[in-house]
C-alpha atoms as a printed R data frame, in Angstrom:
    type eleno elety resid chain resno       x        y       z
1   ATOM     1    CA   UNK     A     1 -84.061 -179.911 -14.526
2   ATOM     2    CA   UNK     A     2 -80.592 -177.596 -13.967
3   ATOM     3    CA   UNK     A     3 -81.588 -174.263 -12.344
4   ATOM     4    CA   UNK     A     4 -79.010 -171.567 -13.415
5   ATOM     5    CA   UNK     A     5 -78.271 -169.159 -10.810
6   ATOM     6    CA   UNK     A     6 -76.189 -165.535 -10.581
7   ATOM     7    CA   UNK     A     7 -75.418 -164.838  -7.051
8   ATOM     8    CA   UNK     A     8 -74.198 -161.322  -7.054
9   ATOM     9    CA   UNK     A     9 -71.841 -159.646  -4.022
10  ATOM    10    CA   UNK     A    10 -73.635 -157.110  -2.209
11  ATOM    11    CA   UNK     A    11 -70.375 -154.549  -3.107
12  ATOM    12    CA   UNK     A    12 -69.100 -151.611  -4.990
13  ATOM    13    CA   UNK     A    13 -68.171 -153.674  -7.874
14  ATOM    14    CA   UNK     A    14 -69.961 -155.880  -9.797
15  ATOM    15    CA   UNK     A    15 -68.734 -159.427  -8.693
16  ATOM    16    CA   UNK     A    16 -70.805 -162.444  -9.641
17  ATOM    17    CA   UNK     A    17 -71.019 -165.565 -10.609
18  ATOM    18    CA   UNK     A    18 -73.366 -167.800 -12.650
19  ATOM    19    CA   UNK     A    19 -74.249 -171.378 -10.990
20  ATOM    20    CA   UNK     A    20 -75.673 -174.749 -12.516
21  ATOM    21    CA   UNK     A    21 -76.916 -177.036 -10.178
22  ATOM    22    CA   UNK     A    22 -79.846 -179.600  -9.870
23  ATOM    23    CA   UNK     A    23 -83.342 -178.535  -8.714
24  ATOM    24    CA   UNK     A    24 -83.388 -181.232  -6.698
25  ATOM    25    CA   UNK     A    25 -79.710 -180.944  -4.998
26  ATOM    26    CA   UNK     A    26 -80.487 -178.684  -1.625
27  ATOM    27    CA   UNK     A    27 -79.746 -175.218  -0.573
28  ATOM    28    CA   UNK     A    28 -76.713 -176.717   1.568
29  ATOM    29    CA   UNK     A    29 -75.442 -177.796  -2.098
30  ATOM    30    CA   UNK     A    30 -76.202 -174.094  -3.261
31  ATOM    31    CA   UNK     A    31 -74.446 -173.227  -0.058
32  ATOM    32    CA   UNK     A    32 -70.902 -174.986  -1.291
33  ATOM    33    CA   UNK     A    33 -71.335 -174.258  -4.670
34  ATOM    34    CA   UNK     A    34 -71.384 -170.423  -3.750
35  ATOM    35    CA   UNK     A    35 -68.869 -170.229  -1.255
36  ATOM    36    CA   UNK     A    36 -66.320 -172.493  -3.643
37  ATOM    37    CA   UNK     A    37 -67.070 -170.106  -6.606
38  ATOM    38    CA   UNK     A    38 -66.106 -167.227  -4.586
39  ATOM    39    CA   UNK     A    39 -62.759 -169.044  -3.251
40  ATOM    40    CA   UNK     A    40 -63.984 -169.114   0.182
41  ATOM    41    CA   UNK     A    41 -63.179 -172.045   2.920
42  ATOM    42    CA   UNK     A    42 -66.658 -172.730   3.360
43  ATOM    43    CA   UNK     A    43 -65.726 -172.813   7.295
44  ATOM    44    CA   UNK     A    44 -67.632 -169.564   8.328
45  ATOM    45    CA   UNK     A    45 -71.596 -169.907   9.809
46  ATOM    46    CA   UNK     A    46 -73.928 -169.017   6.749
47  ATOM    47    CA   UNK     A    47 -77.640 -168.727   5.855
48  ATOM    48    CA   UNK     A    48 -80.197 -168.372   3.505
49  ATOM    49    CA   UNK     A    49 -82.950 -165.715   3.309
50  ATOM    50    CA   UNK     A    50 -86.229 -166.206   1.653
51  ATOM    51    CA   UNK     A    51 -87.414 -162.378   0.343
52  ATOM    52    CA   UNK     A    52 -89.712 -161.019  -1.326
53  ATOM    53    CA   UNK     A    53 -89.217 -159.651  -5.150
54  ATOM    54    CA   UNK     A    54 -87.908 -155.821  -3.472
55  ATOM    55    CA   UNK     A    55 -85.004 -158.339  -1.631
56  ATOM    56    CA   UNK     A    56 -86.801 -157.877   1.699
57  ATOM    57    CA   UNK     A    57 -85.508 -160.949   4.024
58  ATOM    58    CA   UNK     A    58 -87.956 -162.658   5.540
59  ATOM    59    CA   UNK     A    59 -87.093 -166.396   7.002
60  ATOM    60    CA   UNK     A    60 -83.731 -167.389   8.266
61  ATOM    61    CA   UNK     A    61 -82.752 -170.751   7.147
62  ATOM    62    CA   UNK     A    62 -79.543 -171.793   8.466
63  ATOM    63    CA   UNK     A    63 -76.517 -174.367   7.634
64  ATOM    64    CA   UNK     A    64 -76.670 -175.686  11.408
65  ATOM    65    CA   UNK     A    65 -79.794 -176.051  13.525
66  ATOM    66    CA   UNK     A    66 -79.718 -173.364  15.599
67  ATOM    67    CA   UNK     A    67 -83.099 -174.137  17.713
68  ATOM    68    CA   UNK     A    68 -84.150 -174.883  21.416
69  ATOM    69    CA   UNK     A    69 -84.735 -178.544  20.458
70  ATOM    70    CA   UNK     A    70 -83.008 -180.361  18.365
71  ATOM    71    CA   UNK     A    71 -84.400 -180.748  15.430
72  ATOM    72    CA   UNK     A    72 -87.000 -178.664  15.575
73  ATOM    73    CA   UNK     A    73 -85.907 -176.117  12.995
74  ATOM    74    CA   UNK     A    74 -85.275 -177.117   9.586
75  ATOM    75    CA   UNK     A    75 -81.952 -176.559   8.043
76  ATOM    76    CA   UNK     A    76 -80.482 -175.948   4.830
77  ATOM    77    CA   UNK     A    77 -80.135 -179.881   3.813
78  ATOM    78    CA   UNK     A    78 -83.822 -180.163   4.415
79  ATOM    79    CA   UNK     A    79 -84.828 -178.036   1.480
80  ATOM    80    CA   UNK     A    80 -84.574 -178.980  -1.777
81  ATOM    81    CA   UNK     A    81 -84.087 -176.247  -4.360
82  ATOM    82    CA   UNK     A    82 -87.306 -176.744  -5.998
83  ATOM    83    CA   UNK     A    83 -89.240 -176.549  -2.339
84  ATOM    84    CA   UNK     A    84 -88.909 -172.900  -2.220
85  ATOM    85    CA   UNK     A    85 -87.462 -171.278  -5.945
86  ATOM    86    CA   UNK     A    86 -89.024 -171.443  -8.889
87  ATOM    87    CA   UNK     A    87 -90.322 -169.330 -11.793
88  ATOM    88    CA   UNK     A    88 -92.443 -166.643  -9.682
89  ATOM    89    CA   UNK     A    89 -90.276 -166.991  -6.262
90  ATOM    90    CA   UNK     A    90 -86.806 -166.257  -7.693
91  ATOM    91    CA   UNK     A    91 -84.924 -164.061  -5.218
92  ATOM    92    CA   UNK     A    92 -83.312 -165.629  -1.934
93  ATOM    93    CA   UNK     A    93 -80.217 -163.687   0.288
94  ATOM    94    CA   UNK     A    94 -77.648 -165.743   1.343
95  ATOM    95    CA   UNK     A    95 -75.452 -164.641   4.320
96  ATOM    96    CA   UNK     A    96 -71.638 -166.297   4.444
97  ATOM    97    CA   UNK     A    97 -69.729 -165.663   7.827
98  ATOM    98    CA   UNK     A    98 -71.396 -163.790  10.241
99  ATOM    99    CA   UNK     A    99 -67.952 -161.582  11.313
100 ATOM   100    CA   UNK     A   100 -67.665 -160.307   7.858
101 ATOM   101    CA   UNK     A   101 -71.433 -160.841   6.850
102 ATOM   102    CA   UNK     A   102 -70.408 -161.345   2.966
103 ATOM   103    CA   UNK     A   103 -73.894 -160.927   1.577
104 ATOM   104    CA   UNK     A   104 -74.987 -162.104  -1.997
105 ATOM   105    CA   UNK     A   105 -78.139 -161.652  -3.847
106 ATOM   106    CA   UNK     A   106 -78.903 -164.909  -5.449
107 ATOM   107    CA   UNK     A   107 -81.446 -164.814  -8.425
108 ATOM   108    CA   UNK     A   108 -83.056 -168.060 -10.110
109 ATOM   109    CA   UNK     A   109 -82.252 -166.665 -14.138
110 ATOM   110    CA   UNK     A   110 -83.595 -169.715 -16.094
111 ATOM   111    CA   UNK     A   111 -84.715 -173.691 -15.369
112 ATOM   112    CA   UNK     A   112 -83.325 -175.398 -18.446
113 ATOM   113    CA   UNK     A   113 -83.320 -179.392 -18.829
114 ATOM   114    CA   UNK     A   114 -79.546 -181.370 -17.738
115 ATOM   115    CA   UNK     A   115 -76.992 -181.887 -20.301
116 ATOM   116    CA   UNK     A   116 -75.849 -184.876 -20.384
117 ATOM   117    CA   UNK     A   117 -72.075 -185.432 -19.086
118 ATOM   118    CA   UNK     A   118 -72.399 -182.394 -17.134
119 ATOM   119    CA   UNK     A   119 -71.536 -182.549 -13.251
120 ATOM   120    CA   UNK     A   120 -73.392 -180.102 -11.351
121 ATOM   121    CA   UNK     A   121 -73.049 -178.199  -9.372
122 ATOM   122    CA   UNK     A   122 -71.135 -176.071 -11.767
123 ATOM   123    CA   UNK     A   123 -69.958 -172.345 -12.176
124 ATOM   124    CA   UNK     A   124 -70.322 -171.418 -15.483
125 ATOM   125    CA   UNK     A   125 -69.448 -167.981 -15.302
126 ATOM   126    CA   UNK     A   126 -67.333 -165.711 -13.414
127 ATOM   127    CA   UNK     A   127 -66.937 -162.097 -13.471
128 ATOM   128    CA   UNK     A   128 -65.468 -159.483 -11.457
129 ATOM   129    CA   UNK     A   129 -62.643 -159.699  -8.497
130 ATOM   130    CA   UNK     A   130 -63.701 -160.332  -4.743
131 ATOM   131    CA   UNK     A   131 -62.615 -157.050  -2.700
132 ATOM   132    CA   UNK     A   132 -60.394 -157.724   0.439
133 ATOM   133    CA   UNK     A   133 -63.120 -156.770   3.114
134 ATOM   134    CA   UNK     A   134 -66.896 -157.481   2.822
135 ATOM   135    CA   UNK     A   135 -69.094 -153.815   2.379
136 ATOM   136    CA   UNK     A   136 -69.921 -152.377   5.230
137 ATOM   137    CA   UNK     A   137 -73.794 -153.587   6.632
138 ATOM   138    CA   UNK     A   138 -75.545 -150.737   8.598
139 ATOM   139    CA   UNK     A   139 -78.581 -152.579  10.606
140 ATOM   140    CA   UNK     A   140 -80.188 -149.259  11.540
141 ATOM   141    CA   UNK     A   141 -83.731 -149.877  10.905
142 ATOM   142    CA   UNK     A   142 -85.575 -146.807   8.242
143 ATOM   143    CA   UNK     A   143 -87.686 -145.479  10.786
144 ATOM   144    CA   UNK     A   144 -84.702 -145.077  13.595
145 ATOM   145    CA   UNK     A   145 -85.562 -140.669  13.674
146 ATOM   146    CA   UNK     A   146 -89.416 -141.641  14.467
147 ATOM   147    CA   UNK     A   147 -88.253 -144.158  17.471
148 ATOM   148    CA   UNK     A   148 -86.290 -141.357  18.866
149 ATOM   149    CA   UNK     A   149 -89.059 -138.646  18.678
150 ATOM   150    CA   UNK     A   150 -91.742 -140.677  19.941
151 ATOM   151    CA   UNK     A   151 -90.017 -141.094  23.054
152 ATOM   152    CA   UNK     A   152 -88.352 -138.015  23.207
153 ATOM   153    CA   UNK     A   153 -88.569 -137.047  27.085
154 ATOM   154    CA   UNK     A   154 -87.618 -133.409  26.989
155 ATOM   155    CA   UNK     A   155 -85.629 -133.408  29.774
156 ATOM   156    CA   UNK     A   156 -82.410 -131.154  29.693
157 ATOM   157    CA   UNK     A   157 -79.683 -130.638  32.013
158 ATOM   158    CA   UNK     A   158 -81.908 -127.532  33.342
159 ATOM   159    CA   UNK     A   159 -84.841 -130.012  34.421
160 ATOM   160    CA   UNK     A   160 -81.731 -132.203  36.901
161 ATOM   161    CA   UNK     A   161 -81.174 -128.819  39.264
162 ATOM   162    CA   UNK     A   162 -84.574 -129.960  40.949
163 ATOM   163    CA   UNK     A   163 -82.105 -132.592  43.303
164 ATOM   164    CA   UNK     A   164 -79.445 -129.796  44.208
165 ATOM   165    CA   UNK     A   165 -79.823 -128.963  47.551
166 ATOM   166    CA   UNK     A   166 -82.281 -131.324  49.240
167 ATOM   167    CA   UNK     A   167 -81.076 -132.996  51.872
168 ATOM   168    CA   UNK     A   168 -84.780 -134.581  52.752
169 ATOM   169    CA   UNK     A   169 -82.943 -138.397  51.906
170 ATOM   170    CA   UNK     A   170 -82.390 -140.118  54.985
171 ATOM   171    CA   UNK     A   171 -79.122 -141.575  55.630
172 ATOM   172    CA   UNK     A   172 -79.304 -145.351  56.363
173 ATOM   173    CA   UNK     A   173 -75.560 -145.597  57.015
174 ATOM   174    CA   UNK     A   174 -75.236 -148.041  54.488
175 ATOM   175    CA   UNK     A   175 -71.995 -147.361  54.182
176 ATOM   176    CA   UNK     A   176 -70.671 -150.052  57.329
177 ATOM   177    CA   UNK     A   177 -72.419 -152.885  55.524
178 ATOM   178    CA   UNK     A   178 -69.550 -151.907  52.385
179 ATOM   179    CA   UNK     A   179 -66.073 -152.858  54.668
């Protein structure tokens, strides 16, 4: 079976593109198929994302293992497409160069069965130009204003005047052990 992707820039305007490529080729396939459809180099660090249908990311899987021991965690050319996408888990994120953190939605649109004489992976459709800078991420998490008040010490410059004055702190004569 071909699964037909469109991996969308996370931008202002709409940029995509529409992949074919083998459910049974792996997400490190997936990997160069997106990042040669875009024109990049493919030699910037990138990962995958599983989510959940709203496009919260959940588990990082990465091009390189990235673990304490070696092969410990699994990597992108351990999964085949079909182990983790198909018709009710569509969405995954995919993260390409961790500088610029180029971010694309990708979305399984349709399993249809291989033509034959096609080579895949393919792009099959292009639309829209890629912008010279990758949108700007903000990692502040939604509940930032709630962190701050819950911890909120309500000290003021007011509440510091308490040390002015007080000589009661013994001098060691620390200062010789400095020269």
């Amino acid at each position: 079976m071909v699964y037909k992707f469109r991996v969308i820039l996370d931008a202002e305007e709409d940029v995509f593109r529409d992949i074919a490529i083998l459910e049974d080729d792996t997400l490190e396939d997936l990997h160069n198929a997106i990042f040669n459809s875009f024109g990049f180099d493919g030699m910037e660090v990138a990962s995958f994302y599983t989510c959940d249908e709203t496009w919260n990311q959940e588990e990082e899987i990465s091009l390189f293992d990235t673990g304490d021991v070696p092969g410990e965690q699994k990597i992108m050319s351990d999964y085949q497409l079909s182990d983790i996408l198909d018709k009710e888990n569509t969405k995954i994120l995919y993260v390409y160069d961790f500088i610029n953190m180029w971010t694309f939605l990708v979305e399984l649109a349709a399993v249809e069965d291989q033509l034959a004489g096609n080579t895949y992976p393919e792009t099959i459709f292009s639309h829209g130009e890629m912008p010279d800078e990758a949108m700007e991420k903000n990692f502040e998490s939604d509940n930032a204003d709630d962190y701050n008040d819950e911890f909120e010490d309500g000290l003021d410059e007011d509440d510091l005047d308490m040390f002015e004055g007080d000589d009661s702190f013994e001098d060691y004569g620390f200062e010789e052990n400095w020269n």
